[in-house]
Coordinates of C-alpha atoms in Angstrom, one line a residue:
D1 CA -0.9 -11.8 -26.3
A2 CA 2.1 -9.1 -26.0
L3 CA 0.7 -7.6 -23.0
V4 CA 1.0 -10.6 -20.7
D5 CA 3.2 -10.1 -17.5
V6 CA 4.2 -6.5 -18.6
A7 CA 2.4 -5.6 -15.2
R8 CA 2.3 -7.3 -11.9
P9 CA 0.6 -6.8 -8.6
G10 CA 1.1 -4.0 -7.1
D11 CA 2.5 -2.3 -9.8
R12 CA 1.5 1.4 -10.4
V13 CA 0.7 2.0 -14.1
Q14 CA -1.0 4.6 -16.4
V15 CA -3.3 2.6 -18.8
T16 CA -4.3 3.8 -22.4
G17 CA -7.5 1.6 -23.4
I18 CA -11.0 1.8 -24.8
Y19 CA -13.6 2.2 -22.1
R20 CA -16.4 -0.4 -22.6
A21 CA -19.8 -1.0 -21.1
V22 CA -21.5 -4.0 -21.6
P23 CA -25.2 -5.0 -20.2
I24 CA -25.2 -7.9 -17.7
R25 CA -27.3 -11.1 -18.6
S26 CA -29.4 -12.5 -15.6
N27 CA -29.1 -15.8 -16.9
P28 CA -26.1 -16.6 -19.5
R29 CA -28.8 -19.1 -21.5
Q30 CA -30.9 -16.6 -22.1
R31 CA -31.1 -13.4 -24.1
A32 CA -32.3 -11.2 -21.5
L33 CA -30.3 -8.3 -20.4
K34 CA -30.6 -6.2 -17.2
A35 CA -30.5 -2.6 -17.1
I36 CA -27.5 -2.7 -15.5
Y37 CA -24.1 -2.2 -17.1
R38 CA -20.4 -3.9 -16.6
T39 CA -17.7 -1.4 -17.3
Y40 CA -14.0 -2.3 -17.9
I41 CA -11.3 -1.2 -20.5
D42 CA -9.6 -3.1 -23.5
V43 CA -6.1 -2.3 -22.6
I44 CA -3.6 -1.3 -25.3
H45 CA -0.7 -0.2 -23.4
F46 CA 0.7 -0.2 -20.0
Q47 CA 3.2 2.3 -19.0
R48 CA 4.7 1.7 -15.1
N49 CA 5.4 4.1 -13.1
E50 CA 9.3 3.4 -12.4
K51 CA 11.0 3.9 -9.1
T52 CA 12.5 7.5 -8.7
S53 CA 14.9 8.5 -6.6
A54 CA 16.0 12.2 -5.6
A55 CA 19.1 12.8 -2.9
V56 CA 19.6 16.6 -1.9
P57 CA 21.9 17.6 1.0
V58 CA 20.5 19.9 3.4
D59 CA 23.3 22.9 3.6
D60 CA 25.9 22.8 1.1
P61 CA 25.4 21.1 -2.3
T62 CA 28.7 20.1 -2.6
A63 CA 28.6 18.3 1.2
E64 CA 27.9 14.8 1.6
D65 CA 24.5 13.9 1.4
E66 CA 24.0 13.2 5.1
Y67 CA 20.3 13.6 4.9
A68 CA 19.6 12.1 1.6
V69 CA 15.9 11.7 0.9
T70 CA 15.0 8.7 -1.5
F71 CA 11.4 8.5 -2.8
D72 CA 10.1 5.0 -3.8
E73 CA 7.2 3.9 -6.1
G74 CA 3.7 4.6 -4.3
D75 CA 5.2 7.7 -2.4
Q76 CA 2.9 10.8 -2.7
T77 CA 6.0 13.1 -2.5
S78 CA 8.3 13.9 -5.5
S79 CA 10.2 16.9 -3.8
V80 CA 11.1 18.1 -0.4
S81 CA 11.7 21.8 0.2
E82 CA 15.4 22.8 2.3
E83 CA 12.9 24.6 4.6
R84 CA 11.2 21.1 5.1
Q85 CA 14.4 19.2 5.2
R86 CA 15.6 21.5 8.0
E87 CA 12.5 21.1 10.1
L88 CA 12.7 17.1 9.7
V89 CA 16.5 17.2 10.8
E90 CA 15.5 19.3 13.8
L91 CA 12.7 17.0 14.5
A92 CA 15.1 14.1 14.6
S93 CA 17.6 15.6 16.9
A94 CA 15.1 16.3 19.4
P95 CA 15.5 13.9 22.8
D96 CA 11.7 13.3 23.1
I97 CA 10.9 12.8 19.2
Y98 CA 9.8 9.0 20.2
D99 CA 7.2 10.8 22.4
K100 CA 6.4 13.4 20.1
L101 CA 5.6 10.7 17.3
T102 CA 3.5 8.6 19.6
A103 CA 1.5 11.6 20.5
A104 CA 1.2 12.2 16.7
L105 CA -0.2 8.8 15.7
A106 CA -4.0 8.4 15.8
P107 CA -4.4 11.5 17.9
S108 CA -8.3 11.1 18.3
I109 CA -7.4 7.5 20.2
W110 CA -6.6 8.5 23.7
E111 CA -3.6 6.9 25.8
M112 CA -2.6 3.5 24.4
D113 CA 0.9 4.6 24.2
D114 CA 2.7 1.3 24.5
V115 CA 0.6 0.1 21.6
K116 CA 1.0 3.2 19.4
R117 CA 5.0 2.7 19.7
G118 CA 4.9 -0.8 18.5
I119 CA 3.1 0.4 15.6
L120 CA 5.4 3.5 15.1
C121 CA 8.0 0.8 15.2
Q122 CA 6.5 -1.2 12.5
L123 CA 5.7 1.8 10.4
F124 CA 9.3 2.9 10.4
G125 CA 10.5 -0.7 10.0
G126 CA 13.3 -2.8 11.1
A127 CA 16.9 -3.6 9.8
H128 CA 17.4 -6.1 7.0
K129 CA 20.4 -8.6 8.1
S130 CA 22.8 -10.3 5.7
F131 CA 25.1 -13.1 7.2
N132 CA 28.4 -14.6 5.8
S133 CA 26.5 -17.9 5.3
G134 CA 24.6 -15.8 2.6
S135 CA 21.2 -16.1 4.6
R136 CA 19.2 -13.2 4.9
H137 CA 16.7 -12.0 7.4
R138 CA 13.9 -9.3 6.4
G139 CA 13.2 -6.6 8.6
E140 CA 9.6 -6.1 8.3
L141 CA 8.1 -6.2 11.8
N142 CA 4.8 -7.8 12.4
V143 CA 2.0 -6.4 15.0
L144 CA -0.7 -8.4 16.5
L145 CA -3.2 -6.5 18.2
C146 CA -5.3 -8.5 21.1
G147 CA -8.1 -6.8 23.2
D148 CA -11.7 -6.5 24.3
P149 CA -14.1 -5.3 22.0
G150 CA -14.6 -1.7 21.6
T151 CA -10.8 -0.8 22.3
S152 CA -10.4 0.9 19.3
K153 CA -8.2 -1.6 17.4
S154 CA -9.9 -1.2 14.1
Q155 CA -9.7 2.6 14.4
L156 CA -5.7 2.2 14.8
L157 CA -5.6 -0.2 11.6
Q158 CA -7.8 2.3 9.6
Y159 CA -5.2 5.2 10.7
V160 CA -2.3 2.9 9.5
H161 CA -3.9 2.2 6.5
K162 CA -4.5 5.8 5.8
I163 CA -0.8 7.3 6.3
A164 CA 1.1 4.3 4.8
P165 CA 2.0 5.1 1.3
R166 CA 1.0 1.8 0.3
G167 CA -1.6 0.4 2.4
I168 CA -4.1 -2.4 2.3
Y169 CA -6.9 -2.8 4.6
T170 CA -8.8 -6.3 4.4
S171 CA -11.6 -8.3 6.1
G172 CA -13.6 -10.9 6.1
K173 CA -12.8 -14.3 3.6
G174 CA -10.2 -12.1 2.0
S175 CA -8.2 -12.6 4.9
S176 CA -8.3 -16.0 5.5
A177 CA -4.5 -17.7 4.9
A178 CA -5.4 -18.5 1.3
G179 CA -7.3 -15.2 0.2
L180 CA -4.3 -12.9 1.5
T181 CA -2.0 -14.4 -1.6
A182 CA -4.5 -15.1 -4.0
S183 CA -8.2 -16.6 -4.5
V184 CA -10.4 -18.3 -7.3
I185 CA -13.2 -16.3 -8.4
R186 CA -16.2 -17.0 -10.7
D187 CA -17.1 -13.8 -13.1
P188 CA -20.8 -13.3 -12.6
S189 CA -21.3 -12.5 -16.2
T190 CA -19.2 -15.0 -18.0
R191 CA -19.4 -17.7 -15.3
E192 CA -15.6 -18.4 -15.9
F193 CA -12.9 -18.7 -12.9
Y194 CA -10.0 -16.2 -12.7
L195 CA -7.3 -15.9 -10.3
E196 CA -7.2 -12.3 -8.3
G197 CA -4.3 -11.0 -6.4
G198 CA -4.4 -10.9 -2.7
A199 CA -3.6 -8.3 -0.3
M200 CA -0.1 -9.7 0.3
C201 CA 0.8 -9.3 -3.7
V202 CA -1.1 -5.7 -4.1
A203 CA 0.7 -4.3 -0.9
D204 CA 3.9 -5.5 -1.9
G205 CA 6.4 -3.2 -0.1
G206 CA 3.7 -1.5 2.2
V207 CA 1.6 -2.4 5.0
V208 CA -1.3 -5.0 5.0
C209 CA -3.7 -4.4 7.9
I210 CA -6.0 -7.6 8.5

């Protein structure tokens, strides 16, 4: 009804509704019920968590916010203390910051510095470019890991999935070309078909690990 298109795939929402549990039928044509219950929520109201931003200069409140911090939807941090900001500025001005960050990425995996540097660049992202002709080039970086079995490719993916503010890890049939955008799934109890958003929709603005 009125809730159609209120929330889109990938939105962070708070839901008000009625929590229901319905027994599963082993066969839709028979009345026999299983001792297993499907749980779902009858949604009455969605509240979207809007994007918030906070910009605080480091030293002087009247100075230009050279080191302004912007928080986006999905970030776990809502505010940063001045001490933490100074620490970040000192880190940024260190000449060996690239090597420090590389060593801090998946520290349980030894060596593989070149691979970690590529993943680090992907996590920070590239620069979006707009041309006078009106065309735009997106700055997202894609990383393809190829290697022998047992060279910790999946472990690196899992680490990226954990530290990215919005990260989705997908494997199997969900990682096919069509399954990444959307897939058609049959409901086991009602036997009806419905459309489920894929990893690319849910992780919009984040990192997809396939």
